[in-house]
Short mmCIF file of C-alpha atoms in Angstrom, two decimals:
data_model
loop_
_atom_site.label_atom_id
_atom_site.label_comp_id
_atom_site.label_asym_id
_atom_site.label_seq_id
_atom_site.Cartn_x
_atom_site.Cartn_y
_atom_site.Cartn_z
CA MET T 228 -7.52 63.53 -65.17
CA LYS T 229 -8.22 65.44 -62.37
CA LEU T 230 -9.82 68.42 -61.85
CA GLN T 231 -7.04 70.13 -59.89
CA SER T 232 -5.11 68.94 -62.45
CA GLN T 233 -7.16 70.44 -65.49
CA LEU T 234 -7.31 73.44 -63.30
CA ASN T 235 -3.05 74.09 -62.79
CA ALA T 236 -2.92 72.67 -66.36
CA ALA T 237 -5.20 75.71 -67.76
CA PHE T 238 -3.93 78.50 -65.46
CA THR T 239 -0.25 77.78 -66.36
CA THR T 240 -1.07 77.32 -70.04
CA LEU T 241 -3.30 80.58 -69.79
CA LEU T 242 -0.30 82.47 -67.92
CA LEU T 243 2.41 81.45 -70.26
CA ILE T 244 0.21 82.76 -73.22
CA VAL T 245 0.10 86.18 -71.53
CA MET T 246 3.78 85.82 -70.26
CA ALA T 247 4.55 85.14 -74.05
CA ILE T 248 2.36 88.50 -75.28
CA THR T 249 3.22 90.56 -72.18
CA GLY T 250 7.14 89.76 -72.84
CA TYR T 251 6.66 90.08 -76.91
CA LEU T 252 5.49 93.32 -76.50
CA ILE T 253 7.76 94.72 -73.74
CA TYR T 254 10.83 93.61 -76.55
CA SER T 255 8.98 95.45 -79.36
CA LEU T 256 8.59 99.48 -77.70
CA ILE T 257 11.99 99.13 -75.31
CA LEU T 258 13.65 98.94 -78.50
CA ASP T 259 11.85 102.04 -79.53
CA MET T 260 11.95 104.03 -76.63
CA LEU T 261 16.19 102.78 -76.21
CA ILE T 262 16.57 105.07 -79.58
CA GLN T 263 14.21 107.76 -79.21
CA ASP T 264 15.90 108.36 -75.50
CA GLU T 265 19.50 107.38 -77.13
CA GLN T 266 18.44 110.42 -79.26
CA ARG T 267 17.73 112.37 -76.36
CA GLN T 268 20.79 112.08 -74.81
CA LEU T 269 22.82 113.10 -78.16
CA ARG T 270 21.07 116.50 -79.01
CA GLN T 271 21.68 117.62 -75.64
CA LYS T 272 25.60 116.28 -75.97
CA GLY T 273 25.39 118.11 -79.71
CA ASP T 274 23.34 121.53 -78.17
CA LEU T 275 26.66 121.48 -75.37
CA LEU T 276 29.00 121.05 -78.15
CA ILE T 277 27.54 124.06 -79.64
CA GLU T 278 27.74 125.66 -76.40
CA VAL T 279 31.23 125.29 -76.50
CA LEU T 280 32.14 125.85 -79.48
CA ASN T 281 30.64 129.52 -79.18
CA GLU T 282 32.74 130.13 -76.15
CA GLN T 283 35.52 129.04 -77.72
CA TYR T 284 36.18 130.47 -81.15
CA GLY T 285 31.99 133.01 -81.08
CA ASN T 286 31.16 131.36 -84.30
CA THR T 287 30.44 128.29 -85.68
CA SER T 288 32.03 128.44 -89.40
CA ILE T 289 33.30 125.51 -91.27
CA SER T 290 37.15 126.22 -90.65
CA ASN T 291 36.30 127.06 -86.95
CA LEU T 292 34.59 123.47 -86.80
CA GLU T 293 37.32 121.80 -88.33
CA GLU T 294 39.95 123.29 -86.33
CA PHE T 295 37.99 122.14 -83.11
CA LEU T 296 37.55 118.45 -83.82
CA GLN T 297 40.84 117.37 -85.22
CA ASP T 298 40.76 117.56 -81.22
CA GLN T 299 38.16 115.52 -80.34
CA ASP T 300 37.66 111.26 -80.11
CA LEU T 301 33.79 111.93 -80.97
CA GLN T 302 31.84 109.77 -83.27
CA LEU T 303 29.95 112.64 -85.29
CA PHE T 304 29.33 114.69 -88.64
CA ILE T 305 28.71 118.03 -89.94
CA TYR T 306 27.01 118.45 -92.40
CA ASP T 307 26.97 121.34 -94.34
CA ARG T 308 24.27 121.65 -96.60
CA ASN T 309 24.04 123.91 -98.83
CA GLN T 310 27.75 122.87 -100.26
CA ASN T 311 27.21 119.02 -99.31
CA ALA T 312 29.80 118.61 -97.59
CA VAL T 313 30.93 116.68 -94.54
CA VAL T 314 33.39 116.81 -91.86
CA SER T 315 34.25 114.66 -88.88
CA PRO T 316 37.46 113.75 -86.81
CA LEU T 317 36.36 109.65 -87.87
CA PRO T 318 38.80 108.19 -90.46
CA LYS T 319 38.30 109.69 -94.45
CA SER T 320 37.94 105.40 -95.67
CA VAL T 321 34.64 105.89 -92.98
CA VAL T 322 33.05 109.13 -93.75
CA ALA T 323 33.26 108.51 -97.12
CA GLU T 324 30.99 104.87 -96.68
CA PHE T 325 29.07 106.82 -94.85
CA PHE T 326 28.07 109.26 -96.86
CA ARG T 327 28.10 106.55 -99.54
CA THR T 328 25.77 104.24 -97.87
CA ASN T 329 23.52 106.89 -96.29
CA ASP T 330 21.29 110.19 -97.39
CA PHE T 331 22.54 112.98 -95.18
CA SER T 332 19.93 115.33 -96.24
CA ASP T 333 16.93 113.27 -95.39
CA LYS T 334 16.27 114.83 -91.95
CA ASN T 335 13.93 112.09 -91.14
CA GLU T 336 16.58 109.55 -91.47
CA THR T 337 17.59 107.60 -87.63
CA LEU T 338 18.85 105.13 -88.18
CA TRP T 339 22.53 104.70 -90.48
CA GLU T 340 23.99 101.93 -92.02
CA TYR T 341 27.88 101.37 -92.08
CA LYS T 342 28.92 97.64 -93.45
CA ASN T 343 26.71 95.38 -91.68
CA ASP T 344 26.55 98.10 -88.41
CA LYS T 345 23.73 100.57 -87.68
CA TYR T 346 24.10 103.69 -85.48
CA VAL T 347 21.27 105.76 -83.93
CA THR T 348 21.95 109.16 -84.99
CA SER T 349 20.74 113.13 -83.38
CA ARG T 350 20.72 115.96 -85.74
CA ILE T 351 21.47 119.53 -84.27
CA LEU T 352 20.74 122.30 -86.53
CA ILE T 353 23.88 124.85 -85.83
CA ARG T 354 22.51 128.77 -85.57
CA PRO T 355 22.30 130.67 -87.49
CA GLU T 356 19.82 128.72 -90.10
CA SER T 357 21.92 130.61 -92.86
CA THR T 358 25.51 128.86 -92.59
CA GLY T 359 23.13 125.83 -93.64
CA LEU T 360 25.34 123.36 -91.05
CA GLU T 361 24.36 120.75 -89.16
CA LEU T 362 26.07 118.63 -85.90
CA ILE T 363 24.91 114.86 -86.65
CA LEU T 364 25.80 112.28 -84.08
CA LEU T 365 26.08 108.36 -83.88
CA THR T 366 25.76 105.40 -81.45
CA PRO T 367 26.44 102.42 -82.51
CA LEU T 368 22.65 100.47 -82.09
CA SER T 369 24.08 97.20 -81.13
CA ASP T 370 25.43 99.36 -77.66
CA ILE T 371 21.60 99.71 -77.49
CA GLU T 372 20.98 96.16 -78.34
CA SER T 373 22.59 95.25 -75.38
CA VAL T 374 20.82 97.50 -73.06
CA GLN T 375 17.50 95.82 -74.74
CA GLN T 376 19.25 92.26 -73.87
CA ASN T 377 19.98 93.13 -70.36
CA PHE T 378 16.70 94.25 -69.77
CA ILE T 379 14.98 91.48 -71.48
CA PHE T 380 17.22 88.88 -69.71
CA ARG T 381 16.08 90.35 -66.21
CA LEU T 382 12.44 90.95 -67.15
CA LEU T 383 12.39 87.11 -67.87
CA ILE T 384 14.06 85.88 -64.39
CA VAL T 385 11.56 88.00 -63.12
CA PHE T 386 8.94 86.07 -65.33
CA LEU T 387 9.67 83.14 -64.21
CA ILE T 388 10.13 83.19 -60.79
CA GLY T 389 7.05 85.33 -60.74
CA GLY T 390 5.05 82.79 -63.10
CA ALA T 391 6.71 79.81 -60.05
CA ILE T 392 4.77 81.64 -57.07
CA ALA T 393 2.06 82.39 -59.56
CA THR T 394 1.75 78.23 -60.48
CA ILE T 395 2.58 76.94 -56.76
CA LEU T 396 -0.28 79.80 -55.57
CA SER T 397 -2.98 78.19 -58.16
CA TYR T 398 -2.16 74.58 -56.56
CA ILE T 399 -3.10 75.75 -53.20
CA PHE T 400 -6.03 77.95 -54.50
CA THR T 401 -6.81 74.50 -56.56
CA ARG T 402 -6.57 71.33 -53.83
CA LYS T 403 -8.20 74.37 -51.18
CA LEU T 404 -11.54 74.99 -53.94
CA VAL T 405 -11.11 70.24 -55.25
CA THR T 406 -10.77 69.31 -52.02
CA PRO T 407 -14.05 69.45 -50.34
CA LEU T 408 -16.21 68.46 -53.89
CA SER T 409 -13.24 65.15 -53.66
CA LYS T 410 -14.70 64.59 -50.16
CA LEU T 411 -18.63 66.00 -51.59
CA LYS T 412 -17.96 63.13 -53.99
CA LYS T 413 -17.56 60.20 -51.33
CA GLN T 414 -21.00 61.91 -49.49
CA LEU T 415 -22.96 61.52 -52.86
CA LYS T 416 -21.67 57.73 -52.62
CA LYS T 417 -23.09 57.27 -49.68
CA ILE T 418 -26.07 58.51 -50.84
CA GLU T 419 -25.85 56.23 -53.65
CA LYS T 420 -25.38 53.53 -51.07
CA ARG T 421 -28.59 54.87 -48.80
CA GLN T 422 -26.10 55.08 -45.80
CA PHE T 423 -27.71 58.25 -44.87
CA ASN T 424 -26.80 58.32 -40.99
CA SER T 425 -22.81 57.83 -41.44
CA MET T 426 -22.87 61.52 -43.87
CA GLU T 427 -20.81 63.99 -42.57
CA ARG T 428 -21.04 67.73 -43.33
CA ILE T 429 -17.84 69.46 -45.00
CA HIS T 430 -16.50 72.45 -44.42
CA ALA T 431 -16.79 74.65 -47.58
CA THR T 432 -16.89 78.01 -48.86
CA GLY T 433 -18.97 80.09 -51.84
CA GLU T 434 -20.79 78.47 -54.02
CA ILE T 435 -19.26 75.01 -53.04
CA LYS T 436 -21.01 75.45 -49.41
CA GLU T 437 -24.66 76.33 -51.36
CA VAL T 438 -24.03 73.08 -52.96
CA GLU T 439 -23.10 71.20 -50.42
CA GLN T 440 -25.94 72.56 -48.23
CA SER T 441 -27.93 71.23 -51.03
CA VAL T 442 -26.89 67.63 -50.91
CA PHE T 443 -27.22 67.20 -47.60
CA GLU T 444 -30.90 68.87 -47.88
CA MET T 445 -31.34 66.14 -50.09
CA ALA T 446 -30.43 63.50 -48.63
CA ASN T 447 -32.49 64.41 -45.85
CA GLU T 448 -35.58 64.65 -48.03
CA LEU T 449 -34.32 61.55 -49.55
CA GLN T 450 -34.05 59.40 -45.80
CA ARG T 451 -37.72 61.22 -45.13
CA TYR T 452 -39.27 59.80 -48.40
CA ILE T 453 -38.05 56.17 -48.15
CA ASN T 454 -39.22 56.11 -44.31
CA SER T 455 -42.34 57.46 -45.42
CA GLN T 456 -42.91 54.98 -48.83
CA GLN T 457 -41.74 52.22 -45.62
CA THR T 458 -44.25 53.97 -43.39
CA PHE T 459 -46.96 53.65 -46.21
CA PHE T 460 -46.22 50.27 -47.55
CA GLN T 461 -46.62 48.87 -43.50
CA ASN T 462 -50.07 51.23 -43.24
CA ALA T 463 -50.65 50.24 -46.40
CA SER T 464 -50.22 46.46 -45.94
CA HIS T 465 -52.24 46.75 -42.53
CA GLU T 466 -54.91 49.10 -43.72
CA LEU T 467 -55.32 45.88 -46.72
CA LYS T 468 -54.77 43.00 -44.34
CA THR T 469 -57.72 43.71 -42.02
CA PRO T 470 -61.05 44.04 -44.85
CA LEU T 471 -58.98 40.75 -46.35
CA MET T 472 -58.94 38.34 -43.37
CA THR T 473 -62.53 39.69 -42.44
CA ILE T 474 -63.64 38.59 -46.00
CA GLN T 475 -61.58 35.89 -45.52
CA GLY T 476 -63.07 34.57 -42.39
CA TYR T 477 -66.76 35.21 -43.59
CA ALA T 478 -65.86 33.63 -46.19
CA GLU T 479 -64.61 30.08 -45.19
CA GLY T 480 -67.46 29.98 -42.82
CA ILE T 481 -70.08 29.83 -45.42
CA ARG T 482 -67.80 27.85 -47.65
CA ASP T 483 -67.61 25.37 -44.50
CA LYS T 484 -71.11 25.64 -43.25
CA ILE T 485 -70.14 26.99 -40.32
CA PHE T 486 -73.34 29.59 -39.97
CA ASP T 487 -76.59 29.34 -39.72
CA ALA T 488 -78.55 31.55 -42.13
CA ASN T 489 -78.95 34.42 -39.93
CA GLU T 490 -75.45 34.58 -39.58
CA GLU T 491 -74.70 33.63 -42.88
CA GLU T 492 -76.81 37.02 -44.39
CA LYS T 493 -74.82 38.60 -41.80
CA GLY T 494 -71.60 37.58 -42.94
CA LEU T 495 -72.54 38.32 -47.00
CA GLU T 496 -73.27 41.92 -45.73
CA VAL T 497 -70.23 42.71 -43.64
CA MET T 498 -68.31 41.16 -46.56
CA VAL T 499 -69.84 43.65 -48.78
CA THR T 500 -69.23 46.77 -46.55
CA GLU T 501 -65.61 45.28 -46.42
CA VAL T 502 -65.03 45.24 -50.32
CA LYS T 503 -66.12 48.23 -50.12
CA ARG T 504 -64.19 49.87 -47.68
CA LEU T 505 -61.24 47.90 -49.86
CA LYS T 506 -62.34 49.21 -52.71
CA LYS T 507 -62.29 52.95 -51.44
CA ILE T 508 -58.57 52.37 -50.16
CA ILE T 509 -57.06 50.91 -53.63
CA ASN T 510 -58.92 53.81 -55.29
CA GLU T 511 -57.74 56.09 -53.17
CA MET T 512 -54.45 55.45 -53.20
CA VAL T 513 -54.36 55.09 -56.57
CA LEU T 514 -55.42 58.52 -56.91
CA LEU T 515 -53.03 59.60 -54.56
CA ALA T 516 -49.89 57.91 -56.30
CA LYS T 517 -51.53 59.33 -59.48
CA LEU T 518 -51.19 62.79 -57.84
CA ASP T 519 -47.36 62.49 -56.75
CA SER T 520 -46.12 61.05 -59.82
CA GLU T 521 -48.19 62.46 -62.83
CA PRO T 522 -48.38 65.83 -63.54
CA ASP T 523 -50.90 65.29 -66.46
CA VAL T 524 -53.88 65.03 -64.26
CA TYR T 525 -53.75 68.70 -63.38
CA ASN T 526 -55.86 70.25 -65.85
CA PRO T 527 -55.72 73.82 -64.46
CA GLU T 528 -57.89 76.40 -65.70
CA MET T 529 -59.45 80.12 -64.33
CA LEU T 530 -61.91 78.73 -61.35
CA GLN T 531 -64.61 81.30 -59.88
CA LEU T 532 -63.96 80.00 -56.27
CA SER T 533 -68.14 80.82 -55.22
CA VAL T 534 -69.05 78.04 -57.78
CA ILE T 535 -66.35 75.46 -55.93
CA LEU T 536 -67.78 76.76 -52.70
CA GLU T 537 -71.88 76.11 -53.96
CA GLN T 538 -70.54 72.80 -55.03
CA VAL T 539 -69.16 71.65 -51.75
CA VAL T 540 -71.84 72.52 -49.91
CA ASP T 541 -74.37 70.72 -52.47
CA ARG T 542 -72.36 67.41 -52.28
CA ALA T 543 -71.99 67.79 -47.98
CA LEU T 544 -75.81 68.50 -47.63
CA PRO T 545 -76.43 64.51 -47.76
CA ILE T 546 -73.65 63.94 -44.86
CA VAL T 547 -74.24 67.05 -42.81
CA ASN T 548 -78.32 65.99 -42.63
CA GLU T 549 -76.97 62.19 -41.35
CA ASN T 550 -74.64 63.80 -38.44
CA GLY T 551 -76.75 66.70 -37.63
CA VAL T 552 -74.73 69.15 -38.23
CA GLU T 553 -75.10 73.33 -39.37
CA LEU T 554 -72.77 73.76 -42.20
CA LYS T 555 -71.91 77.54 -42.59
CA HIS T 556 -70.05 78.92 -45.36
CA SER T 557 -69.02 82.85 -46.74
CA MET T 558 -67.03 84.72 -49.27
CA GLU T 559 -65.72 87.50 -49.40
CA GLY T 560 -65.47 89.60 -52.57
CA SER T 561 -65.71 87.34 -55.70
CA PRO T 562 -61.98 85.67 -55.86
CA GLU T 563 -60.63 83.79 -58.97
CA LEU T 564 -57.83 80.75 -59.15
CA TYR T 565 -56.14 79.19 -61.82
CA ALA T 566 -56.37 75.57 -60.73
CA ASP T 567 -57.79 71.92 -61.78
CA GLY T 568 -61.59 72.44 -60.62
CA GLU T 569 -62.35 68.45 -60.14
CA LYS T 570 -59.14 68.48 -57.95
CA LEU T 571 -60.03 71.33 -55.71
CA LEU T 572 -63.03 70.65 -55.34
CA ARG T 573 -62.29 67.14 -54.35
CA ALA T 574 -59.56 68.61 -51.46
CA LEU T 575 -62.36 70.89 -50.05
CA LEU T 576 -64.84 67.73 -49.84
CA ASN T 577 -62.21 65.97 -48.05
CA LEU T 578 -61.51 68.77 -45.31
CA THR T 579 -64.98 69.46 -45.44
CA PHE T 580 -66.13 66.01 -44.31
CA ASN T 581 -63.66 65.31 -41.72
CA GLY T 582 -64.91 68.22 -40.55
CA ILE T 583 -68.30 66.81 -40.15
CA ARG T 584 -67.57 63.88 -39.00
CA HIS T 585 -65.87 65.47 -36.01
CA ALA T 586 -68.12 67.96 -35.32
CA ASN T 587 -70.37 68.44 -32.77
CA GLU T 588 -72.68 70.83 -33.67
CA LYS T 589 -71.24 72.93 -36.00
CA VAL T 590 -68.70 73.09 -39.44
CA SER T 591 -67.59 76.29 -40.88
CA LEU T 592 -66.25 76.89 -44.20
CA HIS T 593 -65.19 80.83 -45.34
CA ILE T 594 -63.05 82.11 -48.57
CA LYS T 595 -61.51 85.23 -48.31
CA GLN T 596 -59.16 87.38 -50.76
CA GLU T 597 -56.45 89.69 -48.98
CA ASN T 598 -53.53 91.16 -50.09
CA LYS T 599 -53.51 89.68 -52.83
CA ARG T 600 -53.65 86.14 -51.67
CA ILE T 601 -56.34 83.93 -51.54
CA LEU T 602 -57.56 82.58 -47.59
CA ILE T 603 -59.76 79.36 -47.84
CA THR T 604 -60.48 78.01 -44.30
CA VAL T 605 -62.42 75.30 -43.09
CA GLU T 606 -63.34 74.69 -39.04
CA ASP T 607 -65.22 72.15 -36.74
CA ASP T 608 -66.35 72.71 -33.25
CA GLY T 609 -65.58 68.88 -32.22
CA GLU T 610 -62.76 67.40 -30.50
CA GLY T 611 -60.03 68.95 -32.70
CA ILE T 612 -55.85 67.43 -33.22
CA SER T 613 -54.25 65.46 -30.65
CA GLU T 614 -50.81 67.64 -30.49
CA ASN T 615 -48.08 64.72 -31.07
CA LEU T 616 -50.26 63.78 -34.03
CA ILE T 617 -50.16 67.29 -35.70
CA PRO T 618 -46.99 66.84 -37.20
CA GLN T 619 -47.97 63.48 -39.04
CA ILE T 620 -51.24 64.53 -39.93
CA PHE T 621 -51.00 64.74 -43.17
CA HIS T 622 -49.36 61.99 -43.96
CA ARG T 623 -50.84 59.22 -45.73
CA PHE T 624 -52.84 56.62 -43.26
CA VAL T 625 -52.27 58.63 -40.10
CA LYS T 626 -56.10 58.44 -38.82
CA GLY T 627 -57.03 60.91 -36.12
CA LYS T 628 -59.45 59.36 -33.89
CA GLY T 629 -62.86 59.01 -36.61
CA GLY T 630 -61.12 58.37 -38.91
CA GLU T 631 -61.97 56.22 -41.74
CA THR T 632 -59.14 55.53 -44.17
CA GLY T 633 -56.60 57.88 -43.38
CA LEU T 634 -55.39 58.94 -47.07
CA GLY T 635 -58.28 61.72 -46.95
CA LEU T 636 -56.56 64.14 -45.50
CA ALA T 637 -53.22 63.67 -47.67
CA ILE T 638 -54.55 63.70 -50.77
CA ALA T 639 -56.29 67.31 -49.93
CA ARG T 640 -52.60 68.28 -49.30
CA ALA T 641 -51.22 66.80 -52.71
CA ILE T 642 -53.97 68.30 -54.65
CA ILE T 643 -53.30 72.18 -52.20
CA GLU T 644 -50.02 72.17 -53.01
CA GLN T 645 -49.47 70.91 -56.73
CA SER T 646 -52.53 73.73 -57.09
CA GLY T 647 -49.37 76.23 -55.13
CA GLY T 648 -50.74 76.31 -52.42
CA ARG T 649 -50.13 76.07 -48.77
CA ILE T 650 -52.15 73.78 -46.17
CA THR T 651 -51.41 74.06 -42.00
CA VAL T 652 -53.89 72.91 -39.46
CA ASP T 653 -54.31 74.58 -35.86
CA ARG T 654 -56.64 74.80 -32.97
CA SER T 655 -60.11 76.61 -34.30
CA GLN T 656 -61.50 79.57 -31.90
CA LEU T 657 -64.86 77.04 -32.11
CA GLY T 658 -62.88 74.41 -30.40
CA GLY T 659 -62.23 72.09 -32.98
CA ALA T 660 -59.88 72.00 -35.52
CA LYS T 661 -59.03 74.34 -38.30
CA PHE T 662 -57.60 74.17 -41.57
CA GLN T 663 -56.72 76.80 -43.51
CA ILE T 664 -55.70 77.06 -47.40
CA GLU T 665 -53.07 79.78 -48.37
CA PHE T 666 -52.94 80.41 -52.49
CA PHE T 667 -50.58 82.46 -53.25
CA GLU T 668 -50.40 85.84 -55.85
CA GLN T 669 -49.12 83.99 -58.44
CA HIS T 670 -51.62 81.49 -59.13
CA LEU T 671 -54.63 84.31 -59.07
CA GLU T 672 -54.33 84.69 -62.69
CA ARG T 673 -52.95 83.31 -66.02
#
């Protein structure tokens, strides 16, 4: 069953249940209300009769009442509680039957029976109380029930009309709700078939609009991911192909005795260099794949960043001396961070080595904590990164001038983001590139 049919069926069922309960309650209460209203009217009528008797006869003795009742066509009784006697304009057989089947002395009995019929009664005490006389007026219950049935019939018509209108409105509103979902389903099919370019936006409101927005953001992210994977494989193929072709060329030359002794030795050195380069690329590709797909490779713990800073400086010292640059480092306070120490060290080393390779004379590494966040800055005084390369600088195999494998910055970003941080690149006041890492409050403590 389709969602729209399910919603309409559920709404209609709920509406019928509510209407049935409401109708039952009204049906149960309306009779009591009508009986009470009829008793009130009978009491008013009785008070009026007693007032007329007092005006005509001056008193309400039993003899005066008998004389008065003979001239009336009323369904009533005069009950003498002192003598347990009844006077009524009704036929004597009827009065006798009423007297036999009902307890006239019970003031709480409001419904009397006569044969198969019931009557609503109202009792009015005749003043003074010493007379012991009560005026009892009757109304057939069938008259009240006919009013009740007429009311219920009209109420049923109102319910039917209201139910029909509610069902129509339910159909309209559920269709308005389900139609965007049906369109969204078609768009999801396009995502399944990777038809990202043919996707269309859907007009919706409320939570469906939020879902629609999330679906299109997911589609854009999938498209970006697929494109990045394609670019990655293309770049990986190119990066791996170059050293392999070099190795193959020298290997075939040595095999075919094309080179003399000096060229052969040089070829072997080139082959060893290219093998090392190839091994480095493969190791970094494997590491990057693990960082992206295996969360278990991260083992976070509370770290003293002063210790990490010392490790970075110690490991960077050889390449600093080799390149003849100055590495300045500083720290404000004693910041701590919840992260994987080995992975964070690798990320900072990649950034520091990158800065050293591109620096002219100076590289700066600075760590500080401010406003419940930690900032780590690595900058150099080199040529910097061109504006058109900045948006892709953290992508795989994207290399600036003098770059090596093109994977170092991608690895650094993966580690930092997995550690809950964010890395950005900008122009440094020193003249070169400025990489800034920011860790937020929730990753400072555990």
